[in-house]
Coordinates of C-alpha atoms and ligand atoms in Angstrom, one line a residue:
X1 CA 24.2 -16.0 -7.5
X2 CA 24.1 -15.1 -11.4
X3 CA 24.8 -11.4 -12.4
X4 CA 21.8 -9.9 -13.2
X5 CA 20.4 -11.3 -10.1
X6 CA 18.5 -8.7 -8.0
X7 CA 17.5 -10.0 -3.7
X8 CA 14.3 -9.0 -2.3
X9 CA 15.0 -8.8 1.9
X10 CA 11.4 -8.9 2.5
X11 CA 8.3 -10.7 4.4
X12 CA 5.5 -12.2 3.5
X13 CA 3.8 -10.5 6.3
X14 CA 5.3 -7.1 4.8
X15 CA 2.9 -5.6 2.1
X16 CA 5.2 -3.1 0.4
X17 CA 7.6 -6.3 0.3
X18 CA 5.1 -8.3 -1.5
X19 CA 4.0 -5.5 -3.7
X20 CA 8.1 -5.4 -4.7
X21 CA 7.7 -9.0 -5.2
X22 CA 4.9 -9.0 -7.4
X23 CA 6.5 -6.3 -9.6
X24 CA 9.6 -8.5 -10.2
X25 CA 7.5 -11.0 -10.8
X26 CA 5.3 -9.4 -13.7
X27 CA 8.6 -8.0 -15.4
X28 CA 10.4 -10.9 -14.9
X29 CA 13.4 -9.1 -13.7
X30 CA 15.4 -11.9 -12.2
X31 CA 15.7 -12.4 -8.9
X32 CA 15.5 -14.0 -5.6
X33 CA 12.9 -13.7 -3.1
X34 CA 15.1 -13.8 0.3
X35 CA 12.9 -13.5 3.7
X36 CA 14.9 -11.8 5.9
X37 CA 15.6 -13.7 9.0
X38 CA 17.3 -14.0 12.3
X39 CA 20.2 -15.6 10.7
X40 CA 20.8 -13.2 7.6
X41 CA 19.7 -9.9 9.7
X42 CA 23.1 -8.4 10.0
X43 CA 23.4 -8.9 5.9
X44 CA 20.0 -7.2 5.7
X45 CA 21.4 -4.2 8.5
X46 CA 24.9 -3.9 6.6
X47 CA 22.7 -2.5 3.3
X48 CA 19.8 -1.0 5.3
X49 CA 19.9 2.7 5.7
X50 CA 16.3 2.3 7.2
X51 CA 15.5 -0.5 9.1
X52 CA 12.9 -1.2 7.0
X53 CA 11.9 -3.8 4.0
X54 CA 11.4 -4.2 1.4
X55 CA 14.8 -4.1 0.1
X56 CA 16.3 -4.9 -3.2
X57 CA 20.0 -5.5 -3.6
X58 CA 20.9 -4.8 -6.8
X59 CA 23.8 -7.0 -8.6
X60 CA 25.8 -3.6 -9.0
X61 CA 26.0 -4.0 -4.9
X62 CA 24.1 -0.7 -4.4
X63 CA 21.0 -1.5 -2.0
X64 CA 17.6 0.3 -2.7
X65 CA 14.6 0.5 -0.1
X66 CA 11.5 2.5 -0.1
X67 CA 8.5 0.5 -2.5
X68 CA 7.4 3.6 -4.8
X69 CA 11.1 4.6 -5.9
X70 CA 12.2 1.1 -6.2
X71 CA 9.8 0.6 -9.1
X72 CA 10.2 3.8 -10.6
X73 CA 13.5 2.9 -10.6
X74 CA 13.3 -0.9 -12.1
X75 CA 10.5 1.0 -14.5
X76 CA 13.5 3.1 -15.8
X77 CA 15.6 -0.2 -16.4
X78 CA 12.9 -2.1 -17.5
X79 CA 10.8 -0.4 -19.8
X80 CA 9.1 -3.1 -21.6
X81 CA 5.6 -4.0 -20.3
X82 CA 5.3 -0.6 -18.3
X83 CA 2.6 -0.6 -15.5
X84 CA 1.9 2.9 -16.3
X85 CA -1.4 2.9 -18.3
X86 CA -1.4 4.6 -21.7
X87 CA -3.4 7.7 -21.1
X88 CA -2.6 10.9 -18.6
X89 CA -5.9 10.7 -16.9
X90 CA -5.8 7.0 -16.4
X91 CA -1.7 7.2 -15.7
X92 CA -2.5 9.9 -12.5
X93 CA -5.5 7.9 -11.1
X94 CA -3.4 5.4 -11.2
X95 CA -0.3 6.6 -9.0
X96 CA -3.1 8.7 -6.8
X97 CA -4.7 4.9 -5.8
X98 CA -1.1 4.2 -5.2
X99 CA -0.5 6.9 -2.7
X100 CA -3.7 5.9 -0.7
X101 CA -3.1 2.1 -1.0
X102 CA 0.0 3.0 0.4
X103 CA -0.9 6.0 2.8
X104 CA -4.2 5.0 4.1
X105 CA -5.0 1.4 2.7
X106 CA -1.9 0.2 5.2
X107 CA -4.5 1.7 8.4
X108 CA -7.6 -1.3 7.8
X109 CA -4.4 -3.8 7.3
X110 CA -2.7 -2.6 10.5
X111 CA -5.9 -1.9 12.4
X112 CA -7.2 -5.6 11.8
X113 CA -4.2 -7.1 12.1
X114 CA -3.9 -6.0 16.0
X115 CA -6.7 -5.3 17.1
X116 CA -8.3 -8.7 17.8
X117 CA -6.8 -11.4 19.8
X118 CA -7.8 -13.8 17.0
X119 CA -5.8 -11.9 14.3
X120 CA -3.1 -11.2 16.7
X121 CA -2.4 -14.5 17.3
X122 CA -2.7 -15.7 13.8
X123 CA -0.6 -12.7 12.7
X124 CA 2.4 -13.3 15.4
X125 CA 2.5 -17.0 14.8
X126 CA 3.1 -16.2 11.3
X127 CA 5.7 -13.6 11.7
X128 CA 7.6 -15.8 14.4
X129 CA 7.6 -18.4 11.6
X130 CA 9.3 -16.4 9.2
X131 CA 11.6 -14.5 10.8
X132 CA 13.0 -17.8 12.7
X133 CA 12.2 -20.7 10.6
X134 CA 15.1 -23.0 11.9
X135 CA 13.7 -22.7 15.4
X136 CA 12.0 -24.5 17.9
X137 CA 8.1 -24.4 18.4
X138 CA 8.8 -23.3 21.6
X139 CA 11.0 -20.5 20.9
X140 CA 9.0 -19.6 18.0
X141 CA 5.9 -19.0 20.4
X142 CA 8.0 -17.3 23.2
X143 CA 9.0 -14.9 19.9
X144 CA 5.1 -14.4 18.8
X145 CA 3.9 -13.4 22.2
X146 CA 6.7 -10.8 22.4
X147 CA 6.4 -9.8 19.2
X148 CA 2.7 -9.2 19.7
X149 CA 3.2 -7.6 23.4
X150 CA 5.7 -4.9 20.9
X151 CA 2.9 -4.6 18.3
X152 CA -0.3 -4.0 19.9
X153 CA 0.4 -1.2 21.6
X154 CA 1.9 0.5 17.9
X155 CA -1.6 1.0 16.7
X156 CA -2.3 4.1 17.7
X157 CA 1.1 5.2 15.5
X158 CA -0.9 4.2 12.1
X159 CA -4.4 6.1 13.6
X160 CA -6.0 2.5 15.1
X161 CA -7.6 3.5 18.8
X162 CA -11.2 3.4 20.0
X163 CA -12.1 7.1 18.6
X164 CA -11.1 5.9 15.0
X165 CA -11.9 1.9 15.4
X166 CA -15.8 2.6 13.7
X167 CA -14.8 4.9 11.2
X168 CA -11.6 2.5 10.2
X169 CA -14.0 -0.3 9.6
X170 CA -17.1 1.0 8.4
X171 CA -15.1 2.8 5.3
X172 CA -13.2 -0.6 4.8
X173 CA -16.3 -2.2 3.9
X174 CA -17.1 0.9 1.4
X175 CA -13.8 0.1 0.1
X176 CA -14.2 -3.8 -0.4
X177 CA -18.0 -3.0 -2.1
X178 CA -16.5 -0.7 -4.5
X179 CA -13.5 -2.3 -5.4
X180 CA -15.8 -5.6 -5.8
X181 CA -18.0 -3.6 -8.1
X182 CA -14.7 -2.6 -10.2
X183 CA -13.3 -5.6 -10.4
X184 CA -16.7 -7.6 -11.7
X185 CA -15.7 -7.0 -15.5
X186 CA -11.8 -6.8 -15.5
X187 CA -8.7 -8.4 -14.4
X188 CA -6.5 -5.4 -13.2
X189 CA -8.1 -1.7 -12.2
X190 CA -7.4 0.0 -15.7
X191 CA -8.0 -3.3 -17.9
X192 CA -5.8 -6.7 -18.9
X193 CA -2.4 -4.8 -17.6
X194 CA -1.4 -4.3 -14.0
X195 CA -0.4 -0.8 -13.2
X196 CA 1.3 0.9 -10.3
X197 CA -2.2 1.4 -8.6
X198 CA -3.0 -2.5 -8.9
X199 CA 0.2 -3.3 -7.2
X200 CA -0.3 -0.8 -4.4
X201 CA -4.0 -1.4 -3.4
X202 CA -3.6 -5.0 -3.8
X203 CA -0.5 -6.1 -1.2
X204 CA -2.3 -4.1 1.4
X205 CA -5.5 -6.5 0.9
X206 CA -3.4 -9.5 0.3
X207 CA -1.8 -8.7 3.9
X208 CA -5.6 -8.5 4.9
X209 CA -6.4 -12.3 3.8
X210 CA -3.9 -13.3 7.0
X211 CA -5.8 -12.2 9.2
X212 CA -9.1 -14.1 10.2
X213 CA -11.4 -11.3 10.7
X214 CA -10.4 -9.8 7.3
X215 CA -9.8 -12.6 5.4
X216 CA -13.3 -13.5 5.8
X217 CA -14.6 -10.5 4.5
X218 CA -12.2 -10.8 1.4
X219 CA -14.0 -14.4 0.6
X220 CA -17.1 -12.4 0.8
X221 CA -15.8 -10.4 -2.2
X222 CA -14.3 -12.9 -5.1
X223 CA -13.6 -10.6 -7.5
X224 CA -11.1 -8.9 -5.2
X225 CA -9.9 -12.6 -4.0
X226 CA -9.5 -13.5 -7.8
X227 CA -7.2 -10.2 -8.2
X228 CA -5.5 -10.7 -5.2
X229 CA -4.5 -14.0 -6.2
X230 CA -3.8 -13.0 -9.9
X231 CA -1.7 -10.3 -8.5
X232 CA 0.3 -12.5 -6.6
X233 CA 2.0 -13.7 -10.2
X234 CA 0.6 -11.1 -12.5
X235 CA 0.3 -11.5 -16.2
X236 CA -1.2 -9.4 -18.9
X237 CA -4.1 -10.5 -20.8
X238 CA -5.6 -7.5 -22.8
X239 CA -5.1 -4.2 -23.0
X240 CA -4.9 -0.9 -21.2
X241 CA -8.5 0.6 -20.8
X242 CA -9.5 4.8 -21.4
X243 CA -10.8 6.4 -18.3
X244 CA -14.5 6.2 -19.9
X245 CA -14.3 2.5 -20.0
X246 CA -13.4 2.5 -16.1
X247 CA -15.0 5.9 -14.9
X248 CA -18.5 4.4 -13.9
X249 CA -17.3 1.9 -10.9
X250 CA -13.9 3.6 -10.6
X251 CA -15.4 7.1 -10.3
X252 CA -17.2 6.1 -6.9
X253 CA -14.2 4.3 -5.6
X254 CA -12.4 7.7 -5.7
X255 CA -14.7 9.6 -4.9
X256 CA -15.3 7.5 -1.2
X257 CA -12.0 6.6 -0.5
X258 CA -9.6 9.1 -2.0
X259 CA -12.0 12.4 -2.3
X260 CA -13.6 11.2 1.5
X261 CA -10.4 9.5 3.2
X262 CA -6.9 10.0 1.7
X263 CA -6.5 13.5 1.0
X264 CA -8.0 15.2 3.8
X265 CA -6.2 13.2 6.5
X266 CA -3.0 13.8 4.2
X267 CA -3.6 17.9 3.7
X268 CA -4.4 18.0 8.1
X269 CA -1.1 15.7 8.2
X270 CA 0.5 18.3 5.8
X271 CA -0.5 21.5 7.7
X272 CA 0.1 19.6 11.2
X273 CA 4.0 19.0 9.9
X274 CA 3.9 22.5 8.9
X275 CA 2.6 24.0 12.1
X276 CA 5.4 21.9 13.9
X277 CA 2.8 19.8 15.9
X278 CA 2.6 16.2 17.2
X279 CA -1.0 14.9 16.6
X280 CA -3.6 15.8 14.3
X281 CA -7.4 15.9 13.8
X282 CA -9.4 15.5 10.6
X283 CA -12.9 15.3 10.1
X284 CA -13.3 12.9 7.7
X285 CA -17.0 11.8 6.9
X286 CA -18.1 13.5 10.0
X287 CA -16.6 11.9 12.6
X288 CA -13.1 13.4 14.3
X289 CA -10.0 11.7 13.4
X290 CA -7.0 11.8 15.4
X291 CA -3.7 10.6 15.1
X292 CA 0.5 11.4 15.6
X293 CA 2.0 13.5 12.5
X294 CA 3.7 11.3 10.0
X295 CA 6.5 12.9 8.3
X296 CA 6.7 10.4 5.2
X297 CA 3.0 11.3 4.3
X298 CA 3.9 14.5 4.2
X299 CA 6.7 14.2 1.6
X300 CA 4.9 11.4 -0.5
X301 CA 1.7 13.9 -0.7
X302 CA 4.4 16.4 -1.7
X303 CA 5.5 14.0 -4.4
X304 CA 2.0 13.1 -6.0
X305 CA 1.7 17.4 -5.9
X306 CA 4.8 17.8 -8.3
X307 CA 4.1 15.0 -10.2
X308 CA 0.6 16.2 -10.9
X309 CA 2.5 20.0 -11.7
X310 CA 4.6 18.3 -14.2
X311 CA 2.3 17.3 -16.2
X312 CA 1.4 19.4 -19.7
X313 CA -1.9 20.0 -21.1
X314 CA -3.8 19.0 -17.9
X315 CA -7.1 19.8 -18.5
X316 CA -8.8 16.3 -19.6
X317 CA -6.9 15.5 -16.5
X318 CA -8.4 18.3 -14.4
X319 CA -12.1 17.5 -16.2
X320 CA -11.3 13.4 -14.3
X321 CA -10.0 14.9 -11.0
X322 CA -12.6 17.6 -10.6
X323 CA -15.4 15.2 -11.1
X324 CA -13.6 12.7 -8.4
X325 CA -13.3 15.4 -5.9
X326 CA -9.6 15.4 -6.4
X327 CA -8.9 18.6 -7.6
X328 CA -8.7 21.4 -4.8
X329 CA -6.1 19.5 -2.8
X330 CA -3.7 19.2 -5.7
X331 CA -3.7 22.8 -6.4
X332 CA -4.4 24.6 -3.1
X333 CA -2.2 24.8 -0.8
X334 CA -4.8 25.4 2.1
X335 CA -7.3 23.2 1.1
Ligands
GSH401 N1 7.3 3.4 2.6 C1 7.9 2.2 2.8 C2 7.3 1.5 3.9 C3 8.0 0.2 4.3 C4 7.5 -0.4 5.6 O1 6.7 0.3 6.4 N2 7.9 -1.6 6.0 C5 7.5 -2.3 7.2 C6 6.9 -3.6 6.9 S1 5.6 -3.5 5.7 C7 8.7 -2.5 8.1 O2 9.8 -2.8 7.6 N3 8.6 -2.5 9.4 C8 9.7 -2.7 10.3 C9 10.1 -4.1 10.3 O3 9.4 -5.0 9.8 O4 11.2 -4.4 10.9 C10 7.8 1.4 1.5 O5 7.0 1.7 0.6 O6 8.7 0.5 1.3

């Protein structure tokens, strides 16, 4: 392995892996894409403090895991081409599509991905495929109807059940329309550059083209199917955009998803950790959401809320997060 070599331990089935993979990719950090497996898992466990991917291996040894920190971190090493775009307002919207690619743009993923036999089974092949690619068929399909016995019942962990099922995929479709809309008269979300928003909404959807039920609805939509497969290997072609420029179709986008979804399942999550209790509800568009507490929501919403205090002379930023509904639960604590 050369020097400067960084290792990806991820899966193809693992969206924050591919988001990793796709940042590498675009700065052309050099490294190699290493699906962990059966046979390398106890060189992926010897490095993991989590037993999670993705995780990068850097060529110092030291092992990094955890998608947003890893590219702030490769950001602070590799500077050139930053996927942070070039204004404050559009630099927060940015890492706020982020947080609810990652926070609640993982639940339509998860939720299709088990909830259907036909996406199960697609979804469980796939995985077996990976994880033990020197194995027999036989084995391999023993392994996918485990593996999908051990998954199915996980949904309810991420929020997927019967109460939340309609609400799940009725927004989902908001989501795809909007995003559609967006992506009509640009490459990437702010313009010809992809920033830390692009790489977070899009691994989530790319994750969603694996599964049948989704993946139709993503053909449905090619502007998000060109952007999903640009993101794959991005590349720049033009420059950042202002907010103006991207306001009109990004405005609504925020305004449904992030305004109506994200932030107040993430304050109830927040006052739920607080309070010390195990479930939640939130009443988001008018219909009751429940699900278990999730401690790592509550510290990346913690995150987005100092990086949102750190910034100086916030008021154009304010003016954009006021008009997206976006305001009150970065400054209130009681929202
Ligand atoms: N917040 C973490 C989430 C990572 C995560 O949830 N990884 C999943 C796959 S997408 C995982 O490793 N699940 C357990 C497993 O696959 O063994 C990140 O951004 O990297």
């Amino acid at each position: 392995m050369a020097d400067d070599q960084y290792v990806i331990y991820g899966s193809e089935y693992s969206p924050f892996s591919v988001k990793v993979r796709s940042y590498f990719r675009y700065k052309g950090v050099p490294h190699e894409w290493r699906p962990r497996t059966q046979e390398n898992y106890a060189d992926f466990q010897a490095h993991a403090k989590l037993p999670l991917i993705p995780l990068v291996l850097c060529p110092d040894g030291t092992a990094l895991q955890d998608s947003t920190p890893i590219l702030e971190k490769m950001e602070s090493l590799f500077p050139a081409t930053p996927i942070t775009p070039d204004s404050p307002e559009t630099a927060f919207v940015s890492a706020l599509l982020e947080e609810y690619g990652d926070e609640w743009g993982n639940k339509p993923m998860f939720h299709y991905r088990w909830w259907r036999e036909a996406d199960q089974l697609a979804v469980s092949k796939g995985v077996a495929a990976g994880l033990m690619p020197s194995a027999s068929d036989k084995e391999k399909e023993a392994f996918a109807a485990q593996f999908r016995e051990r998954m199915v019942p996980r949904l309810s962990f991420v929020g997927s059940s019967e109460q939340n099922k309609d609400l799940i995929e009725r927004t989902f479709d908001d989501y795809l329309d909007l995003l559609n809309r967006h992506l009509q008269s640009r490459s990437y979300l702010f313009g010809g550059r992809p920033s830390l928003g692009d790489f977070g909404l899009f691994c989530q959807l790319y994750g969603c083209t694996q599964q049948p039920t989704t993946a139709i609805m993503i053909e449905e939509k090619p502007n998000i199917a060109a952007w999903i497969d640009r993101m794959l290997e991005p590349d720049a072609d033009g420059e950042w955009q202002s907010w103006e420029e991207v306001s009109g179709t990004l405005l609504p986008l925020l305004l449904s998803q992030v305004a109506g979804l994200y932030f107040p399942w993430a304050l109830a999550n927040a006052r739920a950790l607080k309070e010390e209790r195990p479930t939640f509800t939130a009443t988001l568009k008018g219909s009751e959401f429940t699900q278990d507490t999730m401690k790592y929501t509550g510290r990346s919403l913690q995150a987005l809320k100092n990086r949102f205090s750190a910034i100086e002379n916030r008021q154009p930023l304010e003016e954009v997060l006021l008009a997206a509904e976006c305001l009150k639960p970065l400054v209130s604590e009681d929202w």
